[in-house]
Coordinates of N, CA and C and ligand atoms in Angstrom, one line a residue:
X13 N 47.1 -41.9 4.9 CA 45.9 -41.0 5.4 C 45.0 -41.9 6.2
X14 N 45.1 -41.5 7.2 CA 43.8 -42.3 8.0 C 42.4 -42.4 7.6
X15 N 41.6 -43.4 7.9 CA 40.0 -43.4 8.0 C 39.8 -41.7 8.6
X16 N 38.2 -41.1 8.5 CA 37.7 -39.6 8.4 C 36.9 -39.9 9.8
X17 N 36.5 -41.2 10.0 CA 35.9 -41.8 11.2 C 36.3 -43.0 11.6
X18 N 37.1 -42.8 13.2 CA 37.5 -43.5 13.9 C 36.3 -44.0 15.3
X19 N 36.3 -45.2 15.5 CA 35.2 -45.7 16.3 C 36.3 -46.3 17.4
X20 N 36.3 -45.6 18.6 CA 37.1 -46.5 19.4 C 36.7 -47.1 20.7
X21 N 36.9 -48.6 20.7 CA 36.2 -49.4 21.6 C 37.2 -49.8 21.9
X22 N 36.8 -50.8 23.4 CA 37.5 -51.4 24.8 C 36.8 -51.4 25.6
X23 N 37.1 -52.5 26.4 CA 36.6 -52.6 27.8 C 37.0 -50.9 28.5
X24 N 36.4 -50.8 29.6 CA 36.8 -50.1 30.6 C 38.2 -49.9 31.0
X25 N 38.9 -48.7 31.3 CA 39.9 -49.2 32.0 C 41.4 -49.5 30.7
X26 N 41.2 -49.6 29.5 CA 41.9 -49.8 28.5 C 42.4 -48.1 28.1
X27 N 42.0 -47.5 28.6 CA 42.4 -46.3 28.4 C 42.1 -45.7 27.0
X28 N 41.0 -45.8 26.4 CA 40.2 -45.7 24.8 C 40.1 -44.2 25.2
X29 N 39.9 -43.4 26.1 CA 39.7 -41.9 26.5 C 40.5 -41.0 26.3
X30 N 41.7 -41.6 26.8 CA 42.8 -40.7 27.2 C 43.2 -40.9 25.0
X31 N 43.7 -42.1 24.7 CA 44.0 -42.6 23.8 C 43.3 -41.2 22.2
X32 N 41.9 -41.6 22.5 CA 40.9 -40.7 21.7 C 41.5 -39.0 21.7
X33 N 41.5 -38.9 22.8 CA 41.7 -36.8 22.7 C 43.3 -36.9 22.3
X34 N 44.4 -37.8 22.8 CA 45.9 -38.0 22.0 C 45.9 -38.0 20.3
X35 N 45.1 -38.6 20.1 CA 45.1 -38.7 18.9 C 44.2 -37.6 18.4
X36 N 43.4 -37.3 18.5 CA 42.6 -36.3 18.4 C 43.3 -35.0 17.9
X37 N 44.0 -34.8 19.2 CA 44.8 -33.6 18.9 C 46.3 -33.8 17.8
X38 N 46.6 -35.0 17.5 CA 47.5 -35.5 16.6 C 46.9 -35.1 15.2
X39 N 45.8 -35.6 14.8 CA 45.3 -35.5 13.5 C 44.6 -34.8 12.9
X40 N 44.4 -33.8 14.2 CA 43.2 -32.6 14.1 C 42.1 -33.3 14.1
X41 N 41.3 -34.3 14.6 CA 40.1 -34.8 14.3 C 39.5 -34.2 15.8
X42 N 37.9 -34.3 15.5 CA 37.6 -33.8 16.4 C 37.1 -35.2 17.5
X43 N 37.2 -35.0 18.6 CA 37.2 -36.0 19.9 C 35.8 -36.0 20.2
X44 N 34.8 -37.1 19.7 CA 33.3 -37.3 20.0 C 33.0 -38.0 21.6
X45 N 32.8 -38.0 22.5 CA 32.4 -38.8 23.5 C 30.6 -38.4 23.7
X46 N 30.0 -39.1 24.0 CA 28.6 -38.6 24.0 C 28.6 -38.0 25.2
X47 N 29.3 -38.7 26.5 CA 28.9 -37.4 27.9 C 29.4 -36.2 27.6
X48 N 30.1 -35.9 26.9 CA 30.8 -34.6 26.6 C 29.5 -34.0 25.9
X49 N 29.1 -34.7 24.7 CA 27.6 -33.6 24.2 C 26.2 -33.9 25.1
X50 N 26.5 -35.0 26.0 CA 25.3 -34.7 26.8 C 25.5 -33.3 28.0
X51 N 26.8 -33.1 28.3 CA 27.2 -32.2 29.1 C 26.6 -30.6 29.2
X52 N 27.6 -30.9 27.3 CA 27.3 -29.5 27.0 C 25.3 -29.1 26.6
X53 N 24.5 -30.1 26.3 CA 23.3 -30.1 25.9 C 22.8 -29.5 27.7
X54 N 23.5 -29.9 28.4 CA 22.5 -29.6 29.8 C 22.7 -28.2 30.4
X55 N 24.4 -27.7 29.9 CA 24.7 -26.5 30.3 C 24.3 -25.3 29.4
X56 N 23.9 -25.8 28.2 CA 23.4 -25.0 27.2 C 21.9 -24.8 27.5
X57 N 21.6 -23.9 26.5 CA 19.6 -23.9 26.6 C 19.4 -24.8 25.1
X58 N 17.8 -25.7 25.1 CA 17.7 -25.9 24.4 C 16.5 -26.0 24.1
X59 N 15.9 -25.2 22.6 CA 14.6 -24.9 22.4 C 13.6 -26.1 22.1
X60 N 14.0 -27.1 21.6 CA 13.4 -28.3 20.9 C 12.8 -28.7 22.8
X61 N 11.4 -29.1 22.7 CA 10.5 -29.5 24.0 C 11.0 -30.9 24.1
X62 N 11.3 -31.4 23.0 CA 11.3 -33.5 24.0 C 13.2 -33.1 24.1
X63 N 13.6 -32.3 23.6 CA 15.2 -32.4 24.3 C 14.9 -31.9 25.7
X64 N 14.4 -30.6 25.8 CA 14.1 -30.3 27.4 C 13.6 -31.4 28.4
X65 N 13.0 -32.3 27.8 CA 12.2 -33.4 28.8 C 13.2 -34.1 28.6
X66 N 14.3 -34.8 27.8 CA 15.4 -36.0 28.3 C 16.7 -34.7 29.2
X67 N 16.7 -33.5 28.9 CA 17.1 -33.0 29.8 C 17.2 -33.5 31.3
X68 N 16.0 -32.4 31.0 CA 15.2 -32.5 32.8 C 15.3 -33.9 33.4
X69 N 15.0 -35.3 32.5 CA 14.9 -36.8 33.4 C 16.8 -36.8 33.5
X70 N 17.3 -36.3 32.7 CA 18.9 -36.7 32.9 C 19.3 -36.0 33.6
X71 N 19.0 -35.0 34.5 CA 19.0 -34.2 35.7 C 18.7 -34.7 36.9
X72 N 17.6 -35.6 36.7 CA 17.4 -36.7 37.9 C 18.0 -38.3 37.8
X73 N 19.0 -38.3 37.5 CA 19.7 -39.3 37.1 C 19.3 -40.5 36.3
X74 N 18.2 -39.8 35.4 CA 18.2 -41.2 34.2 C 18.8 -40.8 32.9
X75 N 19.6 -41.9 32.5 CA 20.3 -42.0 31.6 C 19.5 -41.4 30.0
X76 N 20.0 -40.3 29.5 CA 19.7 -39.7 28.1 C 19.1 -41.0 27.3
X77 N 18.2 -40.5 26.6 CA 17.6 -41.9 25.4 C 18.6 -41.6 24.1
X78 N 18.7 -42.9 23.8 CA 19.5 -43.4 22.3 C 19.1 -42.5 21.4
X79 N 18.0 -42.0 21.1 CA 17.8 -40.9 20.0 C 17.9 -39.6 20.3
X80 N 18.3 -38.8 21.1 CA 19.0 -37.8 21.6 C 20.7 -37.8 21.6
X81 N 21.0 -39.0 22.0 CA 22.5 -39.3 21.7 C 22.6 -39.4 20.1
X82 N 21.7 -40.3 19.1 CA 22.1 -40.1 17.9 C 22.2 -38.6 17.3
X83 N 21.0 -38.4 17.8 CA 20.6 -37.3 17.2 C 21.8 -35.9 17.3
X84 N 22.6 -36.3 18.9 CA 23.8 -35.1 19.0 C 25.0 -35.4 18.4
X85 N 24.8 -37.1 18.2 CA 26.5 -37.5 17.9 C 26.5 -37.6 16.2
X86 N 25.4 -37.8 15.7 CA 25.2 -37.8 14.6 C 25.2 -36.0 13.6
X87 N 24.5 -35.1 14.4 CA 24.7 -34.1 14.0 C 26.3 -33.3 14.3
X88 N 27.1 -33.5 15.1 CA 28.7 -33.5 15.3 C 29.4 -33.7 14.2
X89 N 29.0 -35.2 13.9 CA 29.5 -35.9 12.9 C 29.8 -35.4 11.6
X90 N 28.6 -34.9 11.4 CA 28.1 -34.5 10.1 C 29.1 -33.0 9.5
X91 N 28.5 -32.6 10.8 CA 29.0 -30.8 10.7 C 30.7 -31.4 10.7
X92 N 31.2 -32.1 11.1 CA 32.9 -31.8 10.6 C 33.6 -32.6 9.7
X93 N 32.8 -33.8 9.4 CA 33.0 -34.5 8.0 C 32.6 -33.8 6.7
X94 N 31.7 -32.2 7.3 CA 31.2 -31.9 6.2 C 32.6 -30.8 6.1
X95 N 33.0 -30.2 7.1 CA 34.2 -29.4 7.1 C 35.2 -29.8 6.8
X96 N 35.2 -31.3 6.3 CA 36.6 -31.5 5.6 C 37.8 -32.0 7.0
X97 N 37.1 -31.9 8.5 CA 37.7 -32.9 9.7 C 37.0 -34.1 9.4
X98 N 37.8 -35.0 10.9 CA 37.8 -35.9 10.4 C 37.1 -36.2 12.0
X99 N 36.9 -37.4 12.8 CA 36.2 -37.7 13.9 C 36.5 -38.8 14.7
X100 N 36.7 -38.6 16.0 CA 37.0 -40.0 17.0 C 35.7 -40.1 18.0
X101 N 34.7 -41.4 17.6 CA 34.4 -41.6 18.3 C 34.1 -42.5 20.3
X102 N 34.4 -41.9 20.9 CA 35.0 -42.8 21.9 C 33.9 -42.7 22.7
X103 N 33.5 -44.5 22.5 CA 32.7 -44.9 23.6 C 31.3 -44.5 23.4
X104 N 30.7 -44.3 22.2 CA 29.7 -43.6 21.9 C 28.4 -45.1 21.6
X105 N 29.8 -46.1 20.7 CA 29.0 -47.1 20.4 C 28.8 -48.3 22.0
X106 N 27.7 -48.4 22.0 CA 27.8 -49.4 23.9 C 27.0 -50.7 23.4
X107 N 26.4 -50.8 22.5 CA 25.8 -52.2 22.3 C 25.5 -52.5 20.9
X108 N 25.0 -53.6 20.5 CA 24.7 -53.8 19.2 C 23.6 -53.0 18.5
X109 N 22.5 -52.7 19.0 CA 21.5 -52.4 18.4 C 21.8 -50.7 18.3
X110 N 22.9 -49.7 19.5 CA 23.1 -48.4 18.9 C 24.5 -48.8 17.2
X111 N 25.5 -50.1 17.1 CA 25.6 -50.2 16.4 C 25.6 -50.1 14.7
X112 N 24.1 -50.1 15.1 CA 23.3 -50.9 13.7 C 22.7 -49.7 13.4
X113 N 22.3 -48.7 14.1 CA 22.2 -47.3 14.1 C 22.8 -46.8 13.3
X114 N 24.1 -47.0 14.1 CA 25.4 -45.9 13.4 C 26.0 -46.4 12.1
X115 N 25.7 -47.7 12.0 CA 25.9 -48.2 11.0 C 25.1 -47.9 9.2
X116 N 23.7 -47.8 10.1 CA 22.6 -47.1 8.9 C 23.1 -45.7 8.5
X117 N 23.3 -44.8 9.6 CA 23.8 -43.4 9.2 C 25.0 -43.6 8.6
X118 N 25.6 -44.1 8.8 CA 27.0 -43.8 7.8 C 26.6 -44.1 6.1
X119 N 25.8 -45.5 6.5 CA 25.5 -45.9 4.7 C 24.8 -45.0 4.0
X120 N 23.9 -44.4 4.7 CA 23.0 -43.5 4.3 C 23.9 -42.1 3.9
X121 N 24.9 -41.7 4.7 CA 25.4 -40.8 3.8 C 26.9 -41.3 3.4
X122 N 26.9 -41.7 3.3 CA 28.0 -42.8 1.9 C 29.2 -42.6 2.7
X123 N 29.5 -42.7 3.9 CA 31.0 -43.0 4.9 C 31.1 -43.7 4.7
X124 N 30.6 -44.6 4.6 CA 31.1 -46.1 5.3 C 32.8 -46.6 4.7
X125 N 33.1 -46.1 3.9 CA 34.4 -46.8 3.9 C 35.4 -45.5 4.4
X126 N 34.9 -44.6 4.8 CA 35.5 -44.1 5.9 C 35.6 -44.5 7.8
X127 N 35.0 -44.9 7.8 CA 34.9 -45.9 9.0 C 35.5 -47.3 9.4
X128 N 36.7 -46.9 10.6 CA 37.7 -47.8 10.9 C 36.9 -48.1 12.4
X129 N 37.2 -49.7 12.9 CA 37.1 -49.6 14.8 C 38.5 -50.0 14.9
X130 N 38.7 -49.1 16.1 CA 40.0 -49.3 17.0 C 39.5 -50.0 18.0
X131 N 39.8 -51.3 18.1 CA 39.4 -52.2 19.6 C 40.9 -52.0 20.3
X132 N 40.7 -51.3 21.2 CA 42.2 -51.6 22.5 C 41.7 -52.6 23.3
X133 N 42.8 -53.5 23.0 CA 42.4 -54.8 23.8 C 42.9 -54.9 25.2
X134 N 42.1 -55.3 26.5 CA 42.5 -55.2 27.7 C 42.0 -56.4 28.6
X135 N 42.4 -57.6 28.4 CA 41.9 -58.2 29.3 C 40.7 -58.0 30.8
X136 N 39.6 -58.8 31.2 CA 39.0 -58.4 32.4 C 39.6 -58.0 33.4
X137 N 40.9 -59.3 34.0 CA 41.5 -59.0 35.0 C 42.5 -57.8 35.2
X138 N 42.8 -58.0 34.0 CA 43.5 -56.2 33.5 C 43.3 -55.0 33.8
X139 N 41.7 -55.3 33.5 CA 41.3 -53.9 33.7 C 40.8 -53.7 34.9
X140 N 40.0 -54.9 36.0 CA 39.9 -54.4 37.1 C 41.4 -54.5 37.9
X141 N 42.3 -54.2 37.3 CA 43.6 -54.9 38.4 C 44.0 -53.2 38.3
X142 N 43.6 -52.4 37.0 CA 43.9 -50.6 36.3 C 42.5 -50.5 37.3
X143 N 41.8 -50.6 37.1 CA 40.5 -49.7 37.7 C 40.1 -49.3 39.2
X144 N 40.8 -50.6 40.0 CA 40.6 -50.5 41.1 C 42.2 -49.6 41.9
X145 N 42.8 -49.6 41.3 CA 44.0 -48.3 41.2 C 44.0 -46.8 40.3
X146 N 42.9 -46.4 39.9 CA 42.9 -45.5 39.6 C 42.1 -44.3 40.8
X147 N 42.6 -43.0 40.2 CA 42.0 -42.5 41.2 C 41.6 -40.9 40.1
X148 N 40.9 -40.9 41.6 CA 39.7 -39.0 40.6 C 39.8 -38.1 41.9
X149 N 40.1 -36.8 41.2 CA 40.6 -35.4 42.3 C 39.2 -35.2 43.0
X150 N 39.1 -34.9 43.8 CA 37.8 -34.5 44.4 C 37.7 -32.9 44.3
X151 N 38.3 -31.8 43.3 CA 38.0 -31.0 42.9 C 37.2 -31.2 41.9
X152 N 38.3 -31.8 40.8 CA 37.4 -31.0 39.6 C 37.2 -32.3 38.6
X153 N 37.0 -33.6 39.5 CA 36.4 -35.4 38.8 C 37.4 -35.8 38.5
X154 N 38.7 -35.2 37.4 CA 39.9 -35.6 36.4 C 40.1 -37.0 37.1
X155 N 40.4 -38.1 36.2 CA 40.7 -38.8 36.5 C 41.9 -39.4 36.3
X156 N 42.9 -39.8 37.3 CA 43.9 -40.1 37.0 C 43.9 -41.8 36.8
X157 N 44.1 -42.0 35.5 CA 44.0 -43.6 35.0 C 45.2 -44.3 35.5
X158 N 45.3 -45.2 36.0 CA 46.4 -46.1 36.5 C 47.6 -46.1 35.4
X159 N 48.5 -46.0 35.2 CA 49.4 -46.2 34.1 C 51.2 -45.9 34.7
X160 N 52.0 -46.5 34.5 CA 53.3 -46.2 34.7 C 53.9 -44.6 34.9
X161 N 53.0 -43.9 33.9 CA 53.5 -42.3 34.2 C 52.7 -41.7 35.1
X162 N 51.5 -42.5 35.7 CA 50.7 -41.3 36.4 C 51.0 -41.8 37.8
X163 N 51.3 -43.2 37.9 CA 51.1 -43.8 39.3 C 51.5 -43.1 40.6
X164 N 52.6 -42.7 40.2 CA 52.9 -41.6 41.4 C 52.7 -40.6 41.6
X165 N 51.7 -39.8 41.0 CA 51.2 -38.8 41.2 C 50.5 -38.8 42.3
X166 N 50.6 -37.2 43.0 CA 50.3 -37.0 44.2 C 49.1 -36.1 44.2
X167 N 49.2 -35.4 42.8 CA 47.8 -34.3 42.8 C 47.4 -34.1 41.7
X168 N 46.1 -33.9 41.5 CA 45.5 -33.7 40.2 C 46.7 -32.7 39.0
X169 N 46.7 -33.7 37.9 CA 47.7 -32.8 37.0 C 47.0 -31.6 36.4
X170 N 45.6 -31.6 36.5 CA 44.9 -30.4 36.1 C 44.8 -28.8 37.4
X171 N 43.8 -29.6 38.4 CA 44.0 -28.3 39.3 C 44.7 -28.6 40.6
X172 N 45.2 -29.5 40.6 CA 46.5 -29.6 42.0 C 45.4 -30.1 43.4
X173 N 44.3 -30.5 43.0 CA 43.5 -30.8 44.1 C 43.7 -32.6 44.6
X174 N 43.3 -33.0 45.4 CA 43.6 -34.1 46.2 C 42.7 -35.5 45.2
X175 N 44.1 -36.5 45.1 CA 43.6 -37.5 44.3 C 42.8 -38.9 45.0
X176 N 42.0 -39.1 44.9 CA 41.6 -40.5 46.3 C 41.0 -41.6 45.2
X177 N 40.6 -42.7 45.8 CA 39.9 -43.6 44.9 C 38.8 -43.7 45.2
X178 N 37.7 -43.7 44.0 CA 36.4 -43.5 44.6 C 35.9 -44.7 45.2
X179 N 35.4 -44.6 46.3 CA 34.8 -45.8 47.3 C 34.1 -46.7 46.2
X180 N 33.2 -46.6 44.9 CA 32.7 -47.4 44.3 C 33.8 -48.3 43.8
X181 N 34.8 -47.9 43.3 CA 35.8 -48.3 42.6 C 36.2 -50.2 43.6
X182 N 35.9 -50.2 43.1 CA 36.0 -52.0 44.2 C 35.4 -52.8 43.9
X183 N 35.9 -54.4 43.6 CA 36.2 -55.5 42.9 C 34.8 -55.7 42.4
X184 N 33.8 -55.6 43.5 CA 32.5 -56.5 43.0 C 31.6 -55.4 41.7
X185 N 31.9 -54.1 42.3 CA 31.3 -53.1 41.1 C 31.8 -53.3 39.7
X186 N 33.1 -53.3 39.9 CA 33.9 -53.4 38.8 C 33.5 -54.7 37.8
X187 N 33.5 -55.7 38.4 CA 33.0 -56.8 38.3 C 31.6 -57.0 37.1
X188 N 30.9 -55.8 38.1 CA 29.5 -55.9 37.2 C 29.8 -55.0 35.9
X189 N 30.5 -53.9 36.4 CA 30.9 -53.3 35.6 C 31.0 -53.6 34.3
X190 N 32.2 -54.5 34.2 CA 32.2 -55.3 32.9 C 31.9 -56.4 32.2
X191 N 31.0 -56.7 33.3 CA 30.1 -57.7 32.6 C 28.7 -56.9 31.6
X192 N 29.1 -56.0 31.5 CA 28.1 -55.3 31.0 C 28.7 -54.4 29.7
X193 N 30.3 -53.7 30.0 CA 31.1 -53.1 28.7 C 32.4 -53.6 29.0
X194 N 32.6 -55.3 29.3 CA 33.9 -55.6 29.5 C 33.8 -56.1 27.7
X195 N 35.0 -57.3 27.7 CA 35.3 -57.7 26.1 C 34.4 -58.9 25.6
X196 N 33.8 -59.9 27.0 CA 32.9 -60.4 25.9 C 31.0 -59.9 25.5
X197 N 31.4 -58.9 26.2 CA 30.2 -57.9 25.8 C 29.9 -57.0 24.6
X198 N 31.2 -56.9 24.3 CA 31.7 -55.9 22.9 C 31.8 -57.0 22.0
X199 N 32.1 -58.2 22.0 CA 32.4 -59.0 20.7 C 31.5 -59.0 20.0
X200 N 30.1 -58.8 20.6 CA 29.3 -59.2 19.0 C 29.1 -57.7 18.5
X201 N 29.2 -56.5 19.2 CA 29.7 -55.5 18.0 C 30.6 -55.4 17.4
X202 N 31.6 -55.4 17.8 CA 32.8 -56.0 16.4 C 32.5 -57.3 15.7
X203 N 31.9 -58.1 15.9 CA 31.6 -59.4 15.1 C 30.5 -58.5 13.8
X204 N 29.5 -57.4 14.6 CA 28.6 -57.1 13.3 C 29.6 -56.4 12.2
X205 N 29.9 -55.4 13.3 CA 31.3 -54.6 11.8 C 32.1 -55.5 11.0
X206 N 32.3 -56.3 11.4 CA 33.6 -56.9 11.0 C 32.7 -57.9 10.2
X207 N 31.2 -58.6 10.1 CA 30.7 -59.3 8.9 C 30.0 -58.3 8.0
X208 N 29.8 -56.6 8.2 CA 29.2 -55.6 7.8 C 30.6 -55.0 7.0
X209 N 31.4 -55.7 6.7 CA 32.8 -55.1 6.2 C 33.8 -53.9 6.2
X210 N 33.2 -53.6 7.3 CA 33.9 -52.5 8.2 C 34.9 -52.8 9.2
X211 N 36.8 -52.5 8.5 CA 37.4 -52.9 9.3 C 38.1 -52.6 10.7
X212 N 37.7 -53.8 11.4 CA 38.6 -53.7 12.7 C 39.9 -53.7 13.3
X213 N 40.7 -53.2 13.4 CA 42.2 -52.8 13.9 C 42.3 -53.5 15.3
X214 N 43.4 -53.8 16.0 CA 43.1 -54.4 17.4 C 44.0 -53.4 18.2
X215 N 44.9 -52.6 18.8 CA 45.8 -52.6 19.5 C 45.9 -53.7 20.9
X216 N 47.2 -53.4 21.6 CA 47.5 -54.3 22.7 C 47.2 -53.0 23.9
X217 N 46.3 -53.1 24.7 CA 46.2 -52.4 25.4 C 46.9 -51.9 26.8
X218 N 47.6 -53.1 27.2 CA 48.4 -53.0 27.8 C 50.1 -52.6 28.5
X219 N 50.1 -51.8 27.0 CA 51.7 -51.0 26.9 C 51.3 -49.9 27.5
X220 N 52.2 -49.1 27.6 CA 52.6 -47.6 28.0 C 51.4 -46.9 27.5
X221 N 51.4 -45.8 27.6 CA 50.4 -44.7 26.9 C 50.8 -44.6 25.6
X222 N 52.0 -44.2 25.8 CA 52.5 -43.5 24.3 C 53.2 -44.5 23.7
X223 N 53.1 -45.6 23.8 CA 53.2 -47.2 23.2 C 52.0 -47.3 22.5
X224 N 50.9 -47.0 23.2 CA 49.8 -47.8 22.6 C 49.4 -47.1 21.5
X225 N 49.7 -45.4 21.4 CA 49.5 -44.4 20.7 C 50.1 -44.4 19.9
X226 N 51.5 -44.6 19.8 CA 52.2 -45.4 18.6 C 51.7 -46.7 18.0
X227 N 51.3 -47.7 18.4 CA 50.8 -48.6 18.0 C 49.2 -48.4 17.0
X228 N 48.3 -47.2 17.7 CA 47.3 -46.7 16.9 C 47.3 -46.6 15.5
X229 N 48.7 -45.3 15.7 CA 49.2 -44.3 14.6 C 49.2 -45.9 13.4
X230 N 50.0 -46.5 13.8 CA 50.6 -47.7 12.8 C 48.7 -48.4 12.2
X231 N 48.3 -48.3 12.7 CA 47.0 -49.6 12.3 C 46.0 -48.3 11.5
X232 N 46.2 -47.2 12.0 CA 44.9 -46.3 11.6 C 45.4 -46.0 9.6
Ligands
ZN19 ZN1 41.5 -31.6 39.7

């Protein structure tokens, strides 16, 4: 039986996304990403006034505050660990100090040895050698991640619309990119879990899709 809460980190470009909703739909757990509940927080109404105000600023493109994100990813959480599901978080954790957060919440309601991290491991050059070949439909965003089964694709596998690479997508972005959520950015949050005795699993991020997904299954 697997951990009830999966934490899944990686650089960029490791394919932790795609990986999360595969498995997701494998175990019945439900697939947490925080743009996904910031998403739905913006297309929904919401009565609480300081949600409406990180709304409204994340409407003019400043990034949601850490306690609005706890506050959505932590109530998720709750409501399906309390249902007896189980939870993938992907990419929710971005630095040490939301860590240490999510770390309090779990002790606080006694998970914690339900809580595994999945690090997919992907080298820098790796990932910008995947990133700068990936491409997104200019219908409907999907992005087609660089990988042996997508590479030749010609059109969005969702709505058939035209696949391009986004003009940001290029060496020096990428670059900063992960110098900010590449792997030696993430070490010292797996360094806290992993002295906070919360274990970490590694995969090889560099196999197939459904290699790597097998390789999950085995560690989880
Ligand atoms: Zn599309």
């Amino acid at each position: 039986m697997a951990n009830k809460i999966l934490v899944f980190m990686g650089p960029p470009g490791s394919g932790k996304g795609t990986q999360a909703k595969r498995l997701g739909a494998f175990l019945n757990f439900q697939h947490i990403s925080s743009g996904d509940l910031v998403r739905r927080l913006l297309a929904g109404d919401t009565v609480d006034p300081e949600e409406k105000k990180e709304v409204e600023k994340s409407r003019q493109g400043i990034l949601v505050a850490d306690w609005l994100i706890y506050k959505l990813v932590f109530k998720e959480i709750e409501k399906k660990l309390l249902s007896g599901r189980g939870v993938i978080l992907d990419g929710v954790i971005r630095n040490l100090e939301q860590a240490k957060e999510f770390f309090k919440f779990f002790t606080e309601k006694k998970w914690l040895e339900e809580v595994k991290i999945v690090w997919i491991a992907l080298s820098d050059a790796e990932a910008v050698e995947r990133l700068i070949k990936r491409r997104v439909c200019v219908k409907c965003n999907e992005i087609a991640a660089y990988s042996l089964e997508t590479k030749d694709l010609s059109v969005c596998p969702k709505c058939g619309g035209e696949l391009i690479i986004r003009p940001d997508d290029n060496v020096a972005t990428l670059k900063k990119r992960l110098e900010i959520q590449g792997t030696a950015a993430q070490q010292p949050i797996l360094e806290f879990f992993r002295n906070s005795g919360v274990p970490v699993v590694e995969v090889d991020g560099r196999s197939a899709i459904e290699k790597v997904l097998e390789d999950i299954k085995q560690v989880i």
